């Protein structure tokens, strides 16, 4: 059985009030790939060169343990790619009745000199 691959553009950025570090986040609703599902996806960029990806995943059927793979293309307002993240992998997921939810997050570093240029994010995903 091959993997299902997709990509999805996040909606408008969510701006957090300036504090010690300003931040900008992009969110996704429910995404499906094969027997897997992602919900509550959120990628956040902060002006201190750090970022966080977080979401909830689950699988509805597996015999070997499924893993959600996500990477991101960060774009400016003109649609040009500013950078791409590495691939972030979920924990190995098991199914069940009901399927357990896996809440997970990954930290990353980026060059925040481009923070003000970040206008869109595309998530590339598979399971």
PDB file of C-alpha atoms in Angstrom:
ATOM      1  CA  UNK A   1       0.000   0.000   0.000  1.00  0.00           C
ATOM      2  CA  UNK A   2       1.517   3.369  -1.011  1.00  0.00           C
ATOM      3  CA  UNK A   3       1.483   6.462   1.099  1.00  0.00           C
ATOM      4  CA  UNK A   4      -1.015   9.257   0.576  1.00  0.00           C
ATOM      5  CA  UNK A   5       0.549  12.642  -0.004  1.00  0.00           C
ATOM      6  CA  UNK A   6      -1.064  16.036   0.105  1.00  0.00           C
ATOM      7  CA  UNK A   7      -0.414  19.690   0.614  1.00  0.00           C
ATOM      8  CA  UNK A   8      -2.542  22.356   2.182  1.00  0.00           C
ATOM      9  CA  UNK A   9      -2.216  26.104   2.493  1.00  0.00           C
ATOM     10  CA  UNK A  10      -2.913  27.608   5.907  1.00  0.00           C
ATOM     11  CA  UNK A  11      -5.366  30.436   6.342  1.00  0.00           C
ATOM     12  CA  UNK A  12      -4.523  33.987   7.311  1.00  0.00           C
ATOM     13  CA  UNK A  13      -1.811  34.377   9.956  1.00  0.00           C
ATOM     14  CA  UNK A  14      -2.755  34.784  13.593  1.00  0.00           C
ATOM     15  CA  UNK A  15      -0.768  37.635  15.137  1.00  0.00           C
ATOM     16  CA  UNK A  16       0.069  37.465  18.823  1.00  0.00           C
ATOM     17  CA  UNK A  17       0.400  40.721  20.756  1.00  0.00           C
ATOM     18  CA  UNK A  18       3.995  41.881  21.034  1.00  0.00           C
ATOM     19  CA  UNK A  19       5.611  40.764  24.244  1.00  0.00           C
ATOM     20  CA  UNK A  20       9.179  39.823  24.775  1.00  0.00           C
ATOM     21  CA  UNK A  21       9.099  38.271  21.286  1.00  0.00           C
ATOM     22  CA  UNK A  22       6.488  38.878  18.615  1.00  0.00           C
ATOM     23  CA  UNK A  23       5.061  35.801  16.931  1.00  0.00           C
ATOM     24  CA  UNK A  24       2.981  34.852  13.929  1.00  0.00           C
ATOM     25  CA  UNK A  25       1.093  31.570  13.589  1.00  0.00           C
ATOM     26  CA  UNK A  26      -0.707  29.718  10.800  1.00  0.00           C
ATOM     27  CA  UNK A  27      -3.341  27.066  11.491  1.00  0.00           C
ATOM     28  CA  UNK A  28      -4.978  24.107   9.735  1.00  0.00           C
ATOM     29  CA  UNK A  29      -8.215  22.281  10.360  1.00  0.00           C
ATOM     30  CA  UNK A  30      -8.583  18.579   9.647  1.00  0.00           C
ATOM     31  CA  UNK A  31      -6.342  16.994   6.998  1.00  0.00           C
ATOM     32  CA  UNK A  32      -6.507  13.348   5.880  1.00  0.00           C
ATOM     33  CA  UNK A  33      -3.879  11.108   4.298  1.00  0.00           C
ATOM     34  CA  UNK A  34      -4.817   7.462   3.823  1.00  0.00           C
ATOM     35  CA  UNK A  35      -5.927   6.034   7.178  1.00  0.00           C
ATOM     36  CA  UNK A  36      -4.459   8.988   9.088  1.00  0.00           C
ATOM     37  CA  UNK A  37      -5.882  12.305  10.215  1.00  0.00           C
ATOM     38  CA  UNK A  38      -4.329  15.532  11.498  1.00  0.00           C
ATOM     39  CA  UNK A  39      -6.270  18.184  13.398  1.00  0.00           C
ATOM     40  CA  UNK A  40      -5.454  21.420  15.203  1.00  0.00           C
ATOM     41  CA  UNK A  41      -2.274  21.972  13.180  1.00  0.00           C
ATOM     42  CA  UNK A  42      -0.395  25.134  14.120  1.00  0.00           C
ATOM     43  CA  UNK A  43       3.007  26.461  13.071  1.00  0.00           C
ATOM     44  CA  UNK A  44       4.330  29.480  14.935  1.00  0.00           C
ATOM     45  CA  UNK A  45       7.280  31.718  14.116  1.00  0.00           C
ATOM     46  CA  UNK A  46       8.827  33.945  16.801  1.00  0.00           C
ATOM     47  CA  UNK A  47      11.246  36.849  16.431  1.00  0.00           C
ATOM     48  CA  UNK A  48      13.832  35.063  18.615  1.00  0.00           C
ATOM     49  CA  UNK A  49      14.762  32.673  15.720  1.00  0.00           C
ATOM     50  CA  UNK A  50      12.566  29.879  17.097  1.00  0.00           C
ATOM     51  CA  UNK A  51       9.416  28.199  15.888  1.00  0.00           C
ATOM     52  CA  UNK A  52       7.046  25.462  16.959  1.00  0.00           C
ATOM     53  CA  UNK A  53       4.935  23.002  14.999  1.00  0.00           C
ATOM     54  CA  UNK A  54       2.121  21.266  16.910  1.00  0.00           C
ATOM     55  CA  UNK A  55      -0.900  19.162  16.049  1.00  0.00           C
ATOM     56  CA  UNK A  56      -2.997  16.152  16.967  1.00  0.00           C
ATOM     57  CA  UNK A  57      -2.880  13.004  14.835  1.00  0.00           C
ATOM     58  CA  UNK A  58      -4.502   9.588  14.815  1.00  0.00           C
ATOM     59  CA  UNK A  59      -4.822   6.565  12.584  1.00  0.00           C
ATOM     60  CA  UNK A  60      -7.973   4.607  11.924  1.00  0.00           C
ATOM     61  CA  UNK A  61      -6.273   1.423  10.689  1.00  0.00           C
ATOM     62  CA  UNK A  62      -2.710   0.153  10.874  1.00  0.00           C
ATOM     63  CA  UNK A  63      -0.853  -3.129  11.034  1.00  0.00           C
ATOM     64  CA  UNK A  64       2.628  -1.644  11.437  1.00  0.00           C
ATOM     65  CA  UNK A  65       2.122   1.693  13.229  1.00  0.00           C
ATOM     66  CA  UNK A  66       1.544   4.778  11.104  1.00  0.00           C
ATOM     67  CA  UNK A  67       3.628   7.968  11.209  1.00  0.00           C
ATOM     68  CA  UNK A  68       2.401  11.390  10.072  1.00  0.00           C
ATOM     69  CA  UNK A  69       5.114  13.280   8.159  1.00  0.00           C
ATOM     70  CA  UNK A  70       4.854  17.061   7.733  1.00  0.00           C
ATOM     71  CA  UNK A  71       7.161  19.663   6.233  1.00  0.00           C
ATOM     72  CA  UNK A  72       6.444  23.281   5.410  1.00  0.00           C
ATOM     73  CA  UNK A  73       7.162  25.758   2.636  1.00  0.00           C
ATOM     74  CA  UNK A  74       7.161  29.304   4.017  1.00  0.00           C
ATOM     75  CA  UNK A  75       6.325  32.010   1.462  1.00  0.00           C
ATOM     76  CA  UNK A  76       6.253  35.777   1.164  1.00  0.00           C
ATOM     77  CA  UNK A  77       3.244  37.819  -0.027  1.00  0.00           C
ATOM     78  CA  UNK A  78       4.287  37.310  -3.650  1.00  0.00           C
ATOM     79  CA  UNK A  79       4.291  33.520  -3.247  1.00  0.00           C
ATOM     80  CA  UNK A  80       8.073  33.177  -3.363  1.00  0.00           C
ATOM     81  CA  UNK A  81       9.617  30.550  -1.107  1.00  0.00           C
ATOM     82  CA  UNK A  82      11.525  32.040   1.837  1.00  0.00           C
ATOM     83  CA  UNK A  83      12.589  28.680   3.291  1.00  0.00           C
ATOM     84  CA  UNK A  84      11.477  25.107   3.911  1.00  0.00           C
ATOM     85  CA  UNK A  85      11.450  23.278   7.222  1.00  0.00           C
ATOM     86  CA  UNK A  86      12.824  19.804   7.754  1.00  0.00           C
ATOM     87  CA  UNK A  87      10.280  16.978   7.941  1.00  0.00           C
ATOM     88  CA  UNK A  88       8.616  16.561  11.331  1.00  0.00           C
ATOM     89  CA  UNK A  89       7.438  13.030  12.209  1.00  0.00           C
ATOM     90  CA  UNK A  90       4.698  12.058  14.628  1.00  0.00           C
ATOM     91  CA  UNK A  91       5.127   9.321  17.188  1.00  0.00           C
ATOM     92  CA  UNK A  92       4.332   5.862  15.835  1.00  0.00           C
ATOM     93  CA  UNK A  93       0.547   5.609  16.025  1.00  0.00           C
ATOM     94  CA  UNK A  94      -1.679   2.647  16.796  1.00  0.00           C
ATOM     95  CA  UNK A  95      -5.343   2.315  15.900  1.00  0.00           C
ATOM     96  CA  UNK A  96      -8.152   1.348  18.247  1.00  0.00           C
ATOM     97  CA  UNK A  97     -11.830   1.775  18.913  1.00  0.00           C
ATOM     98  CA  UNK A  98     -11.849   4.710  19.269  1.00  0.00           C
ATOM     99  CA  UNK A  99      -8.407   5.517  17.833  1.00  0.00           C
ATOM    100  CA  UNK A 100      -6.136   7.200  20.386  1.00  0.00           C
ATOM    101  CA  UNK A 101      -5.165  10.839  19.810  1.00  0.00           C
ATOM    102  CA  UNK A 102      -1.491  11.773  19.628  1.00  0.00           C
ATOM    103  CA  UNK A 103      -0.783  15.375  20.673  1.00  0.00           C
ATOM    104  CA  UNK A 104       2.759  16.307  19.660  1.00  0.00           C
ATOM    105  CA  UNK A 105       4.991  19.249  18.815  1.00  0.00           C
ATOM    106  CA  UNK A 106       8.431  19.938  17.370  1.00  0.00           C
ATOM    107  CA  UNK A 107      10.696  22.953  17.859  1.00  0.00           C
ATOM    108  CA  UNK A 108      12.796  24.407  15.033  1.00  0.00           C
ATOM    109  CA  UNK A 109      15.176  27.280  14.341  1.00  0.00           C
ATOM    110  CA  UNK A 110      14.942  29.722  11.446  1.00  0.00           C
ATOM    111  CA  UNK A 111      16.473  33.076  10.489  1.00  0.00           C
ATOM    112  CA  UNK A 112      14.038  35.593  11.995  1.00  0.00           C
ATOM    113  CA  UNK A 113      15.422  38.408   9.840  1.00  0.00           C
ATOM    114  CA  UNK A 114      12.665  37.320   7.405  1.00  0.00           C
ATOM    115  CA  UNK A 115       9.915  37.338  10.078  1.00  0.00           C
ATOM    116  CA  UNK A 116       8.123  40.376   8.603  1.00  0.00           C
ATOM    117  CA  UNK A 117       8.129  38.777   5.136  1.00  0.00           C
ATOM    118  CA  UNK A 118       6.302  35.591   6.201  1.00  0.00           C
ATOM    119  CA  UNK A 119       2.859  35.757   4.604  1.00  0.00           C
ATOM    120  CA  UNK A 120       1.887  32.145   3.880  1.00  0.00           C
ATOM    121  CA  UNK A 121       2.729  28.543   4.684  1.00  0.00           C
ATOM    122  CA  UNK A 122       2.057  25.352   2.758  1.00  0.00           C
ATOM    123  CA  UNK A 123       2.063  22.060   4.647  1.00  0.00           C
ATOM    124  CA  UNK A 124       3.232  18.999   2.681  1.00  0.00           C
ATOM    125  CA  UNK A 125       2.117  15.834   4.431  1.00  0.00           C
ATOM    126  CA  UNK A 126       1.933  12.072   4.126  1.00  0.00           C
ATOM    127  CA  UNK A 127       1.210   9.056   6.283  1.00  0.00           C
TER     128      UNK A 127
END
